[in-house]
mmCIF file of C-alpha atoms in Angstrom:
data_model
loop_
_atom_site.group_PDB
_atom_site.id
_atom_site.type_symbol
_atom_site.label_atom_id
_atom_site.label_comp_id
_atom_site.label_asym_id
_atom_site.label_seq_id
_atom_site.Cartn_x
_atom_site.Cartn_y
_atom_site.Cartn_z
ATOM 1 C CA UNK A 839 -10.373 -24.350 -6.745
ATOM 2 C CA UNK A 840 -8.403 -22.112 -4.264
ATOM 3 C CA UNK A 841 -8.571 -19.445 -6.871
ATOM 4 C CA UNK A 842 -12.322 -19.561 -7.593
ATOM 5 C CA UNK A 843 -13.195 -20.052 -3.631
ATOM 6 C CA UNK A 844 -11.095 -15.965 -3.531
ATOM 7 C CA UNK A 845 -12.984 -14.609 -6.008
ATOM 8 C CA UNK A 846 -16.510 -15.546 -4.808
ATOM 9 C CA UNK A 847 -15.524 -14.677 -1.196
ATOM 10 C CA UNK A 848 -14.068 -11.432 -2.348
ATOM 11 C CA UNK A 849 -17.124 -10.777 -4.272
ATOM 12 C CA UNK A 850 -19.626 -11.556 -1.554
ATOM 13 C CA UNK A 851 -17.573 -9.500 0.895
ATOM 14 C CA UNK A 852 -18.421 -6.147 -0.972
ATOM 15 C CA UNK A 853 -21.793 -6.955 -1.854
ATOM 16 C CA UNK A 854 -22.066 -7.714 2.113
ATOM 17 C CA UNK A 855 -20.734 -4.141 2.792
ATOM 18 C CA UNK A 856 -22.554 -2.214 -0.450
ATOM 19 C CA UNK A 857 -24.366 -0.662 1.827
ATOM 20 C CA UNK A 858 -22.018 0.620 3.995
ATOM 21 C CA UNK A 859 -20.141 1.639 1.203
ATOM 22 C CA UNK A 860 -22.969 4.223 0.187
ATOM 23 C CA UNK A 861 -23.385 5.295 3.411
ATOM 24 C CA UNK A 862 -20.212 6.460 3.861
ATOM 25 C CA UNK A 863 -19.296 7.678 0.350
ATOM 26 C CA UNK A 864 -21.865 9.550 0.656
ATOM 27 C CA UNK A 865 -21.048 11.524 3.950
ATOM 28 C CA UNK A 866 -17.894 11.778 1.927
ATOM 29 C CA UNK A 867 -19.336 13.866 -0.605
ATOM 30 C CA UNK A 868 -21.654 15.801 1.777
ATOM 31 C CA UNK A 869 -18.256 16.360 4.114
ATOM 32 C CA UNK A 870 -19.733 15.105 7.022
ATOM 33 C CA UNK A 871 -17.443 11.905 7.938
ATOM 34 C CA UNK A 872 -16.626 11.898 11.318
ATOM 35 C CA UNK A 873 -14.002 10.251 13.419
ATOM 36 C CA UNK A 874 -15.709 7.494 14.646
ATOM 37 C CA UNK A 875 -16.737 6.788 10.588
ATOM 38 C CA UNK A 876 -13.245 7.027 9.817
ATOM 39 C CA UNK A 877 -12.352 4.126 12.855
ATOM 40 C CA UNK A 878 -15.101 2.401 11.728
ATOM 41 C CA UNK A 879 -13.823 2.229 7.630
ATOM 42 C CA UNK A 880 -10.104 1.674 9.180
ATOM 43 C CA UNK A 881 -11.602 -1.169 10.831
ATOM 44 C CA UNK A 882 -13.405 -2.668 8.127
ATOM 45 C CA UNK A 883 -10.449 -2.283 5.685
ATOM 46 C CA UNK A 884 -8.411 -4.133 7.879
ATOM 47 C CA UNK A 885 -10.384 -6.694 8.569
ATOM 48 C CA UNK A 886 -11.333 -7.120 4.638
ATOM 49 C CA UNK A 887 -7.346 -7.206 3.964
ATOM 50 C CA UNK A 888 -6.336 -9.538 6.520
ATOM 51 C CA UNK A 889 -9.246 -11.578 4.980
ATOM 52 C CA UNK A 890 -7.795 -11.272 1.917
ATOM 53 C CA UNK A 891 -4.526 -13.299 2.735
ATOM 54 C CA UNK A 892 -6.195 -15.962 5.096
ATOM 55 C CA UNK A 893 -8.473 -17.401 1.723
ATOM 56 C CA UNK A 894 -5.475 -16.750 -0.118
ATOM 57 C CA UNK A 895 -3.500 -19.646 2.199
ATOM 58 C CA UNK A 896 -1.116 -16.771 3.110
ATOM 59 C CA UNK A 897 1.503 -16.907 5.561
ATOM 60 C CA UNK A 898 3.130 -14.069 7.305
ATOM 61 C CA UNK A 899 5.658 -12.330 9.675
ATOM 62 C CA UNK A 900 6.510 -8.943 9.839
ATOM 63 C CA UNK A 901 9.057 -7.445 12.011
ATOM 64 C CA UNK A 902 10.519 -4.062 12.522
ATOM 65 C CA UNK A 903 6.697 -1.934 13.538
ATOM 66 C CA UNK A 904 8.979 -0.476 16.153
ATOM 67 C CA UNK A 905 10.597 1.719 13.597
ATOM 68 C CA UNK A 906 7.983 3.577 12.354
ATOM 69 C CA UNK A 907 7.427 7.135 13.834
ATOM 70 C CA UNK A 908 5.050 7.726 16.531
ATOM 71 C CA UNK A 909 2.156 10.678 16.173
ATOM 72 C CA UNK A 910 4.188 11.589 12.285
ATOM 73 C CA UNK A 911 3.112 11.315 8.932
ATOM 74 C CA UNK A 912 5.356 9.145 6.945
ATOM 75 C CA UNK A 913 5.952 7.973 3.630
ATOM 76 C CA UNK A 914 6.252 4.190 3.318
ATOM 77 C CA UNK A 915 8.531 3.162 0.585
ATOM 78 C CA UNK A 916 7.980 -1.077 -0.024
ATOM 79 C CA UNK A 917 9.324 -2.497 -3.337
ATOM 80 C CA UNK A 918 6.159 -3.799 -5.588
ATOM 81 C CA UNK A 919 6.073 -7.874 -5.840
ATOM 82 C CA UNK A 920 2.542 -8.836 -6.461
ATOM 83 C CA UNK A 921 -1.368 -8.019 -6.087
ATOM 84 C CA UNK A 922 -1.081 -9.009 -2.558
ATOM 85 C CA UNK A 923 1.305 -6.026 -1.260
ATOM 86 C CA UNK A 924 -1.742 -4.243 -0.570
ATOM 87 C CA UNK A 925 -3.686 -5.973 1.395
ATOM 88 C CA UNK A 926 -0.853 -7.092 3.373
ATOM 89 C CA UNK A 927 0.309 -3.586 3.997
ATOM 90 C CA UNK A 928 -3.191 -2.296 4.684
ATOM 91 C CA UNK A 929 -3.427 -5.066 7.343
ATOM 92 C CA UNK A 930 -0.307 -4.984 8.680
ATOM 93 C CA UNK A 931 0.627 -1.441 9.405
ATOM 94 C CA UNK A 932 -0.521 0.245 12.733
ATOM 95 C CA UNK A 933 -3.165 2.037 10.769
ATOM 96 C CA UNK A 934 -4.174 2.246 7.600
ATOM 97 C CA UNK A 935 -2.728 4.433 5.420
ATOM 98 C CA UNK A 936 -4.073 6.194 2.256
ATOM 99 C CA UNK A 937 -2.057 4.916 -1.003
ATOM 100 C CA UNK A 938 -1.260 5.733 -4.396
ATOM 101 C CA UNK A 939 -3.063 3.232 -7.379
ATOM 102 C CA UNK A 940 -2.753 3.394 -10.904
ATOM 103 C CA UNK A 941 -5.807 5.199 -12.414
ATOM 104 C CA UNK A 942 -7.350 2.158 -13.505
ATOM 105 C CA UNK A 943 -7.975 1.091 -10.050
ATOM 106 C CA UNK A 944 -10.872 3.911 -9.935
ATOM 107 C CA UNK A 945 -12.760 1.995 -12.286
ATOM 108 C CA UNK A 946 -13.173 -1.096 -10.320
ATOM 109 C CA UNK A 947 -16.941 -1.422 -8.598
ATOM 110 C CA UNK A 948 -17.296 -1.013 -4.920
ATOM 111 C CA UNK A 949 -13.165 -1.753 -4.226
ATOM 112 C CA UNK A 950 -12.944 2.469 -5.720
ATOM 113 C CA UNK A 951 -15.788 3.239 -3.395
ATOM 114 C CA UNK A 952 -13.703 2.334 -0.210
ATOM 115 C CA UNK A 953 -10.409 3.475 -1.212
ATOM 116 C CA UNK A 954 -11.522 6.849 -1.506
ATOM 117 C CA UNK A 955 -12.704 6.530 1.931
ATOM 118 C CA UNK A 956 -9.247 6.249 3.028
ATOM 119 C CA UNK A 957 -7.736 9.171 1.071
ATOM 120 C CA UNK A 958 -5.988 6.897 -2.009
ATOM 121 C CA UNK A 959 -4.648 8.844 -5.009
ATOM 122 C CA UNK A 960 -5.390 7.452 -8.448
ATOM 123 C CA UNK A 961 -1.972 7.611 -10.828
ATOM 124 C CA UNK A 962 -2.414 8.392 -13.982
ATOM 125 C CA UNK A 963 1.372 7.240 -15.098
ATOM 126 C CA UNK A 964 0.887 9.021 -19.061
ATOM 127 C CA UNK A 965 -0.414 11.892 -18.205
ATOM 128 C CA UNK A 966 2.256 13.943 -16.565
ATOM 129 C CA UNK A 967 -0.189 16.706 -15.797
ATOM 130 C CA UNK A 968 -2.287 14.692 -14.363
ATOM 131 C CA UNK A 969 0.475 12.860 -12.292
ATOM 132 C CA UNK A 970 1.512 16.140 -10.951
ATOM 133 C CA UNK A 971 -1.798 16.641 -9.365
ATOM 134 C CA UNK A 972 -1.618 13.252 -8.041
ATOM 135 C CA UNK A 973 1.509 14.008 -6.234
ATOM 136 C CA UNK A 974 0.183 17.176 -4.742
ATOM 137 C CA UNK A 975 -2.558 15.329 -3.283
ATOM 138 C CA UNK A 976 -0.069 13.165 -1.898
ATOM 139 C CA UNK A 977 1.857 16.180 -0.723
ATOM 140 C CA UNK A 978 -1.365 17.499 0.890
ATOM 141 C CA UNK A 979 -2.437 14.474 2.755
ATOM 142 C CA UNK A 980 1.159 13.915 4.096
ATOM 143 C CA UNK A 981 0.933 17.934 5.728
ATOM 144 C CA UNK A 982 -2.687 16.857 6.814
ATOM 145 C CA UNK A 983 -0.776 14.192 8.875
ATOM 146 C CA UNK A 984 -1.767 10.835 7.650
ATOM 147 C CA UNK A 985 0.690 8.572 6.125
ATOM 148 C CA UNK A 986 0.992 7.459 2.501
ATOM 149 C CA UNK A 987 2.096 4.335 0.708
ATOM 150 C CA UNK A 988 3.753 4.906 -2.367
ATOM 151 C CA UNK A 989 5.474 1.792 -4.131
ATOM 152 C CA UNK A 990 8.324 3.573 -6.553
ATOM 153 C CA UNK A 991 8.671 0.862 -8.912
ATOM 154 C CA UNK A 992 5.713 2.119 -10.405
ATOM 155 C CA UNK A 993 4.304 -1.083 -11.349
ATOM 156 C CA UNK A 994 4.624 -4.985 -9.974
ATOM 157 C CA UNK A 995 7.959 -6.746 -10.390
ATOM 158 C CA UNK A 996 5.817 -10.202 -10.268
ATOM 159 C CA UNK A 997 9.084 -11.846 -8.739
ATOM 160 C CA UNK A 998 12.731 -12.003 -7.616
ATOM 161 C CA UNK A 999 14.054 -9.176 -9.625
ATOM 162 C CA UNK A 1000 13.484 -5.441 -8.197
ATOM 163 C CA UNK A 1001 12.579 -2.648 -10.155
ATOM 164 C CA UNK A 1002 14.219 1.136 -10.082
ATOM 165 C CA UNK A 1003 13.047 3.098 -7.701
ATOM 166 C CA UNK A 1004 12.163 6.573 -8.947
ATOM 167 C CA UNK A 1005 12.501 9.934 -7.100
ATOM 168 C CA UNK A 1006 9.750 10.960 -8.441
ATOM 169 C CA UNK A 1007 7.892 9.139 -6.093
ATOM 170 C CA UNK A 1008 9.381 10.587 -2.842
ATOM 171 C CA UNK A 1009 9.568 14.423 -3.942
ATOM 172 C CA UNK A 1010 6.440 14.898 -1.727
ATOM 173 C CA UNK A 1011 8.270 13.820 1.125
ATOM 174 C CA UNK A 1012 11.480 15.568 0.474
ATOM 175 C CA UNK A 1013 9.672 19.051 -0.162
ATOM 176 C CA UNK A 1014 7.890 18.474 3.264
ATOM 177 C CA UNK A 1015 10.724 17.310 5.483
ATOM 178 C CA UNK A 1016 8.628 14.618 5.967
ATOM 179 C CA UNK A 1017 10.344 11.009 7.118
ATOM 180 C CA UNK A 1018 10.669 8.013 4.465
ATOM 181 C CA UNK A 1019 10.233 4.610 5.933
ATOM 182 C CA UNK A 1020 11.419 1.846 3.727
ATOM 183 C CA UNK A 1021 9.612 -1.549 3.512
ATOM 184 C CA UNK A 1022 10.944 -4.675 2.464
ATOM 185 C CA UNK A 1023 8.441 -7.272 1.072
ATOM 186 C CA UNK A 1024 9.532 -10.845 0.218
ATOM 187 C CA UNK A 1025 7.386 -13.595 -0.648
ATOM 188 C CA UNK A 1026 4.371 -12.140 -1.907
ATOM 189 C CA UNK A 1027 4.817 -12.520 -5.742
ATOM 190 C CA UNK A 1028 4.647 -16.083 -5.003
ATOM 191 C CA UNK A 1029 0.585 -16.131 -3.831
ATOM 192 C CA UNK A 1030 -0.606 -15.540 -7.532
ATOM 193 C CA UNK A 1031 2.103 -13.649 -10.111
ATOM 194 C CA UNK A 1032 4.615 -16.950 -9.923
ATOM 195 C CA UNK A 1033 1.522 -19.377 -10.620
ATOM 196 C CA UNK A 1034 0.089 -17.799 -13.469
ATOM 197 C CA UNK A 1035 -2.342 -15.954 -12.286
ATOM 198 C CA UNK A 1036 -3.890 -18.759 -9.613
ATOM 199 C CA UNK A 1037 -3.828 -18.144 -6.208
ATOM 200 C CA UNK A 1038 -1.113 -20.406 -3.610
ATOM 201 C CA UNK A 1039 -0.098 -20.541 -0.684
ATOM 202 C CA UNK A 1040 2.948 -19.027 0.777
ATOM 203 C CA UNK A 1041 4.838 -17.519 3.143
ATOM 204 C CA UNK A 1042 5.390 -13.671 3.465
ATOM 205 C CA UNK A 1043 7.763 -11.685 4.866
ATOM 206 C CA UNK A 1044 7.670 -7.695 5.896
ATOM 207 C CA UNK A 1045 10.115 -5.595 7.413
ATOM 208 C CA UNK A 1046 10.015 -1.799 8.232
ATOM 209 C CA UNK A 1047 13.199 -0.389 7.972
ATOM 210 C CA UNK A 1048 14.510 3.063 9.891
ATOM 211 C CA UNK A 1049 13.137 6.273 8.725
ATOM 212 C CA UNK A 1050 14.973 8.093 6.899
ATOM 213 C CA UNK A 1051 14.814 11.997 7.780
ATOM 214 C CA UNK A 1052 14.193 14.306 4.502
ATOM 215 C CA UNK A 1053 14.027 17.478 6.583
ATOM 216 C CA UNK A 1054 17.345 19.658 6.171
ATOM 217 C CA UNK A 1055 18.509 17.153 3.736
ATOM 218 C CA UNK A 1056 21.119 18.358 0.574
ATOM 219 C CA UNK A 1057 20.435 18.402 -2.953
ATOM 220 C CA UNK A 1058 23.309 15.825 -3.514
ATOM 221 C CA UNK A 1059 21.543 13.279 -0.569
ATOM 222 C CA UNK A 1060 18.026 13.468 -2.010
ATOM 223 C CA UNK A 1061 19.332 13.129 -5.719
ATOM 224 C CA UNK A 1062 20.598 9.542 -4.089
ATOM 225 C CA UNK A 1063 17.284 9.018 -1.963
ATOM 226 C CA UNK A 1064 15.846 6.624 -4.645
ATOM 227 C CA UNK A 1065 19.150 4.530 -4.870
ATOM 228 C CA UNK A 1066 19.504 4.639 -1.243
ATOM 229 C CA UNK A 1067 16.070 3.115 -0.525
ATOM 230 C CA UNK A 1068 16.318 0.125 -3.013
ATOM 231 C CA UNK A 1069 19.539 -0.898 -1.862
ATOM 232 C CA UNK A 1070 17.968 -0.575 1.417
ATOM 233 C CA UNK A 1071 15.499 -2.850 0.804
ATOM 234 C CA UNK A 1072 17.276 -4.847 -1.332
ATOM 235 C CA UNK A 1073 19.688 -5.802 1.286
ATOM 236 C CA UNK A 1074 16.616 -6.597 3.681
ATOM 237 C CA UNK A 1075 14.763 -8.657 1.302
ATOM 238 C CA UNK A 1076 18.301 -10.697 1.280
ATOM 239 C CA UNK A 1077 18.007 -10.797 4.894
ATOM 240 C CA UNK A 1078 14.184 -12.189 5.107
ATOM 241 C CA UNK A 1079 15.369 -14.742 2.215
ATOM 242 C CA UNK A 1080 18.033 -16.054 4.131
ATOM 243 C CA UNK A 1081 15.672 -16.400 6.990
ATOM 244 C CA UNK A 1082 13.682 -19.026 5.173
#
């Protein structure tokens, strides 16, 4: 029942804001957003998210905000447990960020309107000419100064076990000197991968890690950036278990 209560809610909520969506999509096209629209769509994408985990039965606590650079474009680095990352990061970081979805994503009604309102970058994982653009329209919005979430798994782990972490992913940061902030998530395959698909409550854990500084970093250290950040995380994600 939980799981058809989310659905209809989540479906009611965009037909609620169709409007808006059009409005603002289309000042997108005609390049005439301005920065009170962007508050406003911040606002609204926050307040969808945080939605999002409330009708889920979600539970959370996230710790270490303090870390993450003041007035800087950042990277954020979080391992990849379940469908619920995103809202939780959306809602739970200062501000939200733009991110980078696999290409399918783009082909979802009204949920592709608003993520191009805040500056996400659709994947397209087979095509490596295509994923090159991607990642210099990551590397663009980074030097434009707002932050990016990347997840460098790639793809969900759906549970305990984390994925590799791929450089590929954090090349945009490294060319750019710009910092990488790793995020530890814990808890959040457990709302809907671990149940089969049906939505459960749980609780959630988050914590932003140190930045790490790319700028005037070796060729030796960022070959080892990937490995660094999972074990960073991975030793976090211990941390928040053990918490429990």
């Amino acid at each position: 029942m939980r799981t058809i209560l989310w659905f209809v809610k989540f479906l009611m909520y965009f037909f609620k804001v169709r409007k808006q969506e059009k409005y603002y999509t289309d000042k997108l096209k005609e390049g005439t957003l301005t920065q009170e629209d962007t508050v406003h769509i911040d606002a609204c994408v926050q307040s969808w998210a945080q939605d999002m985990l409330v009708w889920a039965g979600a539970e959370w606590e996230v710790t270490g905000l303090e870390n993450i650079p003041e007035n800087r474009a950042v990277l954020f680095t979080p391992n990849h447990q379940g469908n619920f990352d995103i809202p939780l990061l959306l809602s739970q970081l200062p501000r939200v960020c733009a991110m980078v979805a696999k290409k399918e994503m783009k082909k979802v009604p009204c949920v592709s309107g608003w993520m191009s309102l805040f500056d996400c970058v659709f994947l397209d994982r087979e095509n490596a000419r295509a994923a090159i653009a991607s990642m210099t329209q990551v590397e663009n919005i980074l030097k434009s100064g707002r932050s990016v979430v990347i997840f460098p798994e790639g793809t969900r782990s759906k549970g305990e076990v984390q994925g590799e972490f791929k450089l590929g992913s954090m090349r945009p940061a490294i060319r750019n000197g710009i910092p990488i902030v790793p995020v530890a998530i814990e808890g959040t395959y457990k709302l809907m991968e671990a149940n089969g698909g049906f939505i459960k409550p749980a609780k959630v854990k988050v914590r932003v890690l140190p930045p790490i500084e790319t700028e005037n970093m070796s060729k030796e250290e960022s070959q080892k950036l990937a490995e660094l950040v999972s074990f960073q995380i991975q030793e976090a994600r211990n941390v928040l278990k053990n918490e429990q």
